[in-house]
XYZ file of C-alpha atoms in Angstrom:
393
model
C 22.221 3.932 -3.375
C 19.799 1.434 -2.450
C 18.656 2.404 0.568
C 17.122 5.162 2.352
C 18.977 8.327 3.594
C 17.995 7.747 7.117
C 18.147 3.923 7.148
C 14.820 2.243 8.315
C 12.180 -0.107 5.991
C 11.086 0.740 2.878
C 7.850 -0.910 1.590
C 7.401 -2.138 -1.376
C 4.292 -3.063 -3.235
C 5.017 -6.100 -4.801
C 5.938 -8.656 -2.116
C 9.293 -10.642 -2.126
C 7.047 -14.366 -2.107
C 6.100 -13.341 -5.422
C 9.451 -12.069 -6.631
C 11.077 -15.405 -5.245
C 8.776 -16.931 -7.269
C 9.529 -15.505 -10.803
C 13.774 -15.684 -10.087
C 12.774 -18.994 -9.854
C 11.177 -20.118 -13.079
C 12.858 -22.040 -15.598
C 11.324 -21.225 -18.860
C 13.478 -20.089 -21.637
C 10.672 -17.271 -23.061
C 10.802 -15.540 -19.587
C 14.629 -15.775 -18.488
C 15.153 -11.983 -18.908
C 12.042 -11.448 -16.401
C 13.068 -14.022 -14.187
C 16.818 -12.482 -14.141
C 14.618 -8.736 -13.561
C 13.047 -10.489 -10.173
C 16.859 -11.235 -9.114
C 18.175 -8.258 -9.604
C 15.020 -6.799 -8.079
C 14.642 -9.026 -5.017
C 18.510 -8.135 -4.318
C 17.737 -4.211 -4.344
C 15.264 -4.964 -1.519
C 17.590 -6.845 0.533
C 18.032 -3.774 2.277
C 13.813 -3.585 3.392
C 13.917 -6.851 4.706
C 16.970 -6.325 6.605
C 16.004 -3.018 8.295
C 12.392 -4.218 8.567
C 12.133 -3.427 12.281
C 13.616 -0.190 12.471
C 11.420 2.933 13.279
C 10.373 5.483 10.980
C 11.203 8.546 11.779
C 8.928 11.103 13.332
C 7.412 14.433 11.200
C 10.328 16.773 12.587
C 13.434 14.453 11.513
C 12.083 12.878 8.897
C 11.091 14.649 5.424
C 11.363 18.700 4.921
C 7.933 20.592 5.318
C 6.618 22.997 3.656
C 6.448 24.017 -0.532
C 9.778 24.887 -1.451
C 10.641 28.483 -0.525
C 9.705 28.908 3.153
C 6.540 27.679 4.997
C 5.449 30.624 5.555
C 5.004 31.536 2.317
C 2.703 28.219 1.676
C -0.902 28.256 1.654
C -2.576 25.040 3.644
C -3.909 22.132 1.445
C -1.713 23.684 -1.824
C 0.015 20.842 -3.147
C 3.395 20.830 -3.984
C 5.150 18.113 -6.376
C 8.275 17.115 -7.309
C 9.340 14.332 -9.795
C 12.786 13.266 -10.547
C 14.369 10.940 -13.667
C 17.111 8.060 -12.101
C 17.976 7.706 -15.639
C 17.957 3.232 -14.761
C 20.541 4.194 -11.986
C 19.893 3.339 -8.707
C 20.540 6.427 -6.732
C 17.899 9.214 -5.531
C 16.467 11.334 -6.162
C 18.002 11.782 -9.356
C 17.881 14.789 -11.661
C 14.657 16.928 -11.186
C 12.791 16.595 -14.316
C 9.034 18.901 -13.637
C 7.932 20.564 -9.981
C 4.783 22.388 -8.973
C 3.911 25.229 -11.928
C 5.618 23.637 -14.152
C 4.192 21.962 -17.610
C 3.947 18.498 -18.481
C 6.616 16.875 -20.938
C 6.585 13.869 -23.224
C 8.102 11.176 -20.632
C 4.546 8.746 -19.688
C 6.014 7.988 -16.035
C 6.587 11.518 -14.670
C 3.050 12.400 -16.153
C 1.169 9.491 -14.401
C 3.697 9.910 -11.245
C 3.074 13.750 -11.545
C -0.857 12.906 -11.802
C -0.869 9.977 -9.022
C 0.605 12.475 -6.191
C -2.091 14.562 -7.279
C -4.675 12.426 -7.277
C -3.642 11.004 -3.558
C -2.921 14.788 -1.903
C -6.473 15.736 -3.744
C -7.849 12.420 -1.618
C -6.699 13.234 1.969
C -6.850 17.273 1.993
C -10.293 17.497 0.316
C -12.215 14.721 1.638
C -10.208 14.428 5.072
C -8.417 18.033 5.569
C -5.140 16.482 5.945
C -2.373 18.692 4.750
C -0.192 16.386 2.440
C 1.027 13.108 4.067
C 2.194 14.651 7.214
C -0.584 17.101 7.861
C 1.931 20.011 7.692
C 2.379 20.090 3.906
C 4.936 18.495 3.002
C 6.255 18.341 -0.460
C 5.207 15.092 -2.613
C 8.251 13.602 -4.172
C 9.003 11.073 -6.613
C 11.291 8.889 -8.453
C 10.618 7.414 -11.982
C 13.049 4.888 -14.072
C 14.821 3.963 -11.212
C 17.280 0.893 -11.770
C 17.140 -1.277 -14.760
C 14.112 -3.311 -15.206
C 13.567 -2.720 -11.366
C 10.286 -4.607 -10.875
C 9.002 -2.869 -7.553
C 7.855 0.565 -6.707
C 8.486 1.830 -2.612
C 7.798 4.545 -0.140
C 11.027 4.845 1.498
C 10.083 7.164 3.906
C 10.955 10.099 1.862
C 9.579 9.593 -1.423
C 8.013 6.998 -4.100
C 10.237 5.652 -6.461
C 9.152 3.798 -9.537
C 10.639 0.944 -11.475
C 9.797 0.539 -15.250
C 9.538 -3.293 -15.031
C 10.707 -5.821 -16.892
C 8.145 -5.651 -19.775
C 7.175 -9.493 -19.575
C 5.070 -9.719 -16.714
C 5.593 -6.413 -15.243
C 4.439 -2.891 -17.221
C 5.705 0.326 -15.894
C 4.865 0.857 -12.268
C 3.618 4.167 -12.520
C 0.978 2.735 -14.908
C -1.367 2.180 -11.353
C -3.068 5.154 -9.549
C -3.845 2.324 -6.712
C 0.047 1.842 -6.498
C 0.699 5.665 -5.895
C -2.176 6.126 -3.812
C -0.818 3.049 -1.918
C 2.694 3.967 -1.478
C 1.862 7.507 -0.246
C -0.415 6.477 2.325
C 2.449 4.627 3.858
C 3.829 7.801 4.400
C 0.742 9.040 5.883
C 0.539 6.008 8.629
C 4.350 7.255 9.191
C 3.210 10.348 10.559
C 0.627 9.267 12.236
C 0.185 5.607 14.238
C 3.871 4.175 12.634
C 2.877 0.573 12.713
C 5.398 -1.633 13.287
C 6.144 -3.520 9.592
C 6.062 -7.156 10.680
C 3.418 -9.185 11.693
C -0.205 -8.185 12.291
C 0.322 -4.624 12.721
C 2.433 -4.936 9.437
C -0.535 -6.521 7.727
C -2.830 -3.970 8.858
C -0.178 -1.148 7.783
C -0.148 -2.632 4.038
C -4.367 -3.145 4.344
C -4.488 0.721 4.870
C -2.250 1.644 2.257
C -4.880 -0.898 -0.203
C -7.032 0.472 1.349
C -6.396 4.815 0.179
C -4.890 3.880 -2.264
C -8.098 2.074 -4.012
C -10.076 5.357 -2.465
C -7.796 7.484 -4.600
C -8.766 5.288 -7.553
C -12.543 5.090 -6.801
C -12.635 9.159 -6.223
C -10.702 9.795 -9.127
C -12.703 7.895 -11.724
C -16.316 8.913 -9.985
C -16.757 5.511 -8.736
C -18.829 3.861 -6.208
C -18.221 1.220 -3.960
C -20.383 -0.687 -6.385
C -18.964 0.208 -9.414
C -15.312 -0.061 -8.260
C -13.256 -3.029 -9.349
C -11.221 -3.454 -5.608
C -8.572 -4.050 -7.279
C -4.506 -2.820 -6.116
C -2.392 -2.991 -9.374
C -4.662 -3.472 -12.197
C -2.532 -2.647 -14.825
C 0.921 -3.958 -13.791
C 0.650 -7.444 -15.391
C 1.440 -7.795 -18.950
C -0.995 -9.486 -21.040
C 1.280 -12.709 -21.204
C 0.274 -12.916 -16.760
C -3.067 -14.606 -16.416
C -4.037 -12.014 -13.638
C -5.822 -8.598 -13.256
C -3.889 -7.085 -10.802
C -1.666 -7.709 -7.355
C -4.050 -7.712 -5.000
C -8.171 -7.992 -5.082
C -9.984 -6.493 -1.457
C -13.164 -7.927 -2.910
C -11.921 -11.284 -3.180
C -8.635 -11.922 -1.734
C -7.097 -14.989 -3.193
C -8.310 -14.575 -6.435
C -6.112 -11.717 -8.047
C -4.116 -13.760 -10.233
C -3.592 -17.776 -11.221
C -0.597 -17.657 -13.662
C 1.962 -20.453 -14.302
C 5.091 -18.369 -13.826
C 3.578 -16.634 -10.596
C 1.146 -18.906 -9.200
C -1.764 -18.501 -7.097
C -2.637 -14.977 -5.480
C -2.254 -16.438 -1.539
C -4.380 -14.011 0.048
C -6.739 -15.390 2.836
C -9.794 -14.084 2.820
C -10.346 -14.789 6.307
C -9.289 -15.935 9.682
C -9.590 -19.580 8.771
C -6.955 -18.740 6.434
C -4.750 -16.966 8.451
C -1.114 -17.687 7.685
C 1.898 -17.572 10.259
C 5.189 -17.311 8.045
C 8.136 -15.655 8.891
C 8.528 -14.715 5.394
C 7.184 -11.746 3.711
C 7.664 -9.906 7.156
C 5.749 -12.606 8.976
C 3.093 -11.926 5.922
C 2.389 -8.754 5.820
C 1.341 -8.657 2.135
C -0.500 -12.234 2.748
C -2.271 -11.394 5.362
C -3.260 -8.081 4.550
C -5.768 -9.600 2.864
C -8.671 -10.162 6.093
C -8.675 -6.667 7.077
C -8.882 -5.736 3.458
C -12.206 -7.819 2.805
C -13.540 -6.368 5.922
C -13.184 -2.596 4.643
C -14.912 -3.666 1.352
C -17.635 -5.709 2.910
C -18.215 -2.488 4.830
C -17.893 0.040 2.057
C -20.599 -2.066 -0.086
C -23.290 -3.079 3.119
C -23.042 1.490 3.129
C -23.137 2.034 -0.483
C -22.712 5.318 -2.138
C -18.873 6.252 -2.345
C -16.626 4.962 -0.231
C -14.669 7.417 0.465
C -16.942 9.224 2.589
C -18.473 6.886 4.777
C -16.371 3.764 5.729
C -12.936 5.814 4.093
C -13.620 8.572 7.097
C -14.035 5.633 9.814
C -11.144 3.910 8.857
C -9.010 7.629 8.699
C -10.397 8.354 11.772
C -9.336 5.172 13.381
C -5.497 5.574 11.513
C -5.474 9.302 13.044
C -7.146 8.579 16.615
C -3.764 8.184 18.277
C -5.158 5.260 20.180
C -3.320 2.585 17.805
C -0.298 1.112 19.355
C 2.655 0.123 17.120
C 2.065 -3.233 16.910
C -1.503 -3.223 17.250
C -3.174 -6.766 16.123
C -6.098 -7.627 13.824
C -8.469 -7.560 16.761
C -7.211 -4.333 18.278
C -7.493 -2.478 15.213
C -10.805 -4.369 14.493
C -12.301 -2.672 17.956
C -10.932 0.957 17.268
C -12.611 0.746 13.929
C -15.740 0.208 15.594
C -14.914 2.680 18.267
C -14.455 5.417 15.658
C -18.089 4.518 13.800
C -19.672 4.799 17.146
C -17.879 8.266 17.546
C -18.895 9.557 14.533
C -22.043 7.962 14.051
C -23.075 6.757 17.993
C -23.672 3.228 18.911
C -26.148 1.031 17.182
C -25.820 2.736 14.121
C -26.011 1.936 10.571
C -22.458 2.404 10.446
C -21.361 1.027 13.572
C -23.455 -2.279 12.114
C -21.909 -2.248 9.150
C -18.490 -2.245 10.632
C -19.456 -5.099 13.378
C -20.854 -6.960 9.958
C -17.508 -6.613 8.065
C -15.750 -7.725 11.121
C -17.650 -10.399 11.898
C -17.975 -12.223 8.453
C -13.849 -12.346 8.546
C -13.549 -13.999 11.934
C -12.420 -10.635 14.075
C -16.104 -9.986 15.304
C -15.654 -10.530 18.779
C -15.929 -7.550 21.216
C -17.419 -5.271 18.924
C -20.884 -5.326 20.293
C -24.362 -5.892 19.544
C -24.359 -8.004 16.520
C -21.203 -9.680 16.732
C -20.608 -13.157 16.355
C -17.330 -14.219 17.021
C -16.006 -17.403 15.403
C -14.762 -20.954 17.675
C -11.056 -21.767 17.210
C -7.682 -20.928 18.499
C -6.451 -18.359 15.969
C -4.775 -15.118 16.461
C -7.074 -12.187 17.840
C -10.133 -14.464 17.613
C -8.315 -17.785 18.232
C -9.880 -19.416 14.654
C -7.396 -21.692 12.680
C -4.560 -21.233 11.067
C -2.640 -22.326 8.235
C 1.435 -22.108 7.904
C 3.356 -22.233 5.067
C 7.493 -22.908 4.416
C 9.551 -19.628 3.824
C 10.308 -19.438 -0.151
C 14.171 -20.538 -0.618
C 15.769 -17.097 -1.966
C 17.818 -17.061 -5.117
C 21.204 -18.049 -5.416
């Protein structure tokens, strides 16, 4: 099957614009790729069709608890589970290693196996949260699913991993950001469900960049400094002129490749783009709340995980986030949540009004704030549009 058990988005970390982009290059040397993005983009016909159905909530959604009874579980114990599709496309598939048991020879259920790791070690030791839905529920996963699938998606239930088409995508299990990214979709499930369109759709894919570079940074020991900001480094093949999907350092400037063309991430509100493709560009404009976390994480220093990582989980966690929350509301609760943590006026409450600010959203944050002239969304600055990609034939 294609689609989820319980029938509501998936999301995917490699957005359809790009997809559309390599089905529709005409170069003999990459034919087999651009066939892959075909086949790929008509798997996720099913996420862009369901993309404004609700998740569903902790007690109907995924089961609870390590295998065995709850009761028997001990809080913040991780508990994995990694299945083999075997290139079909139906899930789980057959159940190839679970919690206690040994690693094998197969590279994607080792990285998989690692990557849920990594991400449950992220949000139960720096932020106490029990798994993804803060009552332990198992961490499952998918590897080799579909033939030369070139995606990877939380669908609510699990992360499932293509192997790529091994021209301009690798493996996608290759990318701790991409694990760490995926899960923490599943963690905004439980916890504000942002709508997957639009702003609050943007903001939804920022957080999962967002973790999932924290789960990155912690597990290599690096700083905000040191860290590369990078979602995806890995998952081009040396034949893409690009480092990686996305950059939150620099959005815009990921990758500049014939077949694929130019990253086109704003990097601010000047840049903002109304579309009503990609979800109305959620993966586009994911991009200005992105730059604002970094600018904060760097103006604080140290790791990031710890200082602007625990405002931004506090502000995903508040329960003050409505579904469909825009750039500018989520822009406020940030700075709500450093002023509850830190108090008003602080060096983290400036550093948040700073990010803000140099990305157009700093109105209404307080002192320091210097909000931007225009008539864009949130902060009314301009905005750019672009033509929906034709789909494949």
């Amino acid at each position: 099957m294609t689609g989820s058990s319980h029938g509501f988005s998936r999301c995917t970390i490699v957005p359809p614009y790009l997809l559309v982009r390599l089905a529709r290059v005409d170069d003999p040397r990459l034919a087999a790729a651009a066939e892959a993005a075909r086949r790929s983009l008509m798997r996720d016909v099913p996420i862009r069709e369901l993309r404004a159905a609700a998740h569903p909530t902790p007690s109907s959604s995924v089961h609870s608890g390590v295998r065995g009874g709850a009761a028997a579980r001990v809080r913040g114990h991780v508990d994995r589970a990694v299945s083999d599709a075997g290139g079909l496309e139906r899930l789980p598939g057959r159940l190839v290693r679970r919690e206690g048991q040994p690693a094998g020879a197969d590279l994607a259920v080792n990285e998989a196996w690692a990557g849920l790791g990594d991400t449950h070690s992220l949000f139960w030791n720096v932020f106490e949260r029990d798994s993804i839905d803060d009552r332990g529920v198992s961490l499952e996963a998918t590897v080799h699913y579909g033939r030369n699938y070139d995606n990877a998606f939380w669908d609510g239930e699990r992360m499932v991993f293509g192997d790529g088409d091994g021209l301009v995508f690798n493996r996608f299990t290759a990318s701790l950001t991409v694990i760490g990214h995926e899960l923490t979709h599943g963690v905004t499930q439980f916890t504000a469900n942002l709508t997957y369109e639009g702003q609050s759709g943007a903001i939804n894919e920022s957080l999962s960049d967002v973790f999932g570079s924290l789960v990155e940074q912690r597990s290599l020991g690096q700083s905000a400094a040191e860290a590369g900001w990078l979602i995806g480094e890995g998952l081009f093949t040396d034949q893409v002129q690009g480092v990686a999907l996305r950059s939150l350092k620099a959005p815009g400037t990921a990758y500049n490749d014939d077949a694929l063309g130019k990253d086109p991430q704003p990097a601010d509100m000047t840049g903002y783009i109304e579309t009503e493709d990609d979800n109305g560009g959620v993966h586009l404009n994911s991009g200005i709340p992105n730059r604002a976390f970094y600018l904060v994480a760097t103006a604080l220093g140290g790791n990031a995980w710890e200082t602007a990582g625990q405002i931004w989980f506090d502000t995903l966690t508040s329960g003050t986030l409505g579904r469909t929350v825009d750039f500018a509301g989520f822009a406020r609760a940030t700075s709500r949540a450093a002023v509850t943590r830190h108090g008003a006026g602080s060096r983290e409450h400036e550093a948040v009004i700073a990010g803000w600010t140099a990305v157009g959203l700093g109105g209404g944050l307080g002192t320091g704030s210097r909000p931007r002239s225009g008539t864009g969304p949130g902060t009314g600055v301009g905005r750019a549009t672009v033509v929906p990609a034709p789909r494949p034939e």
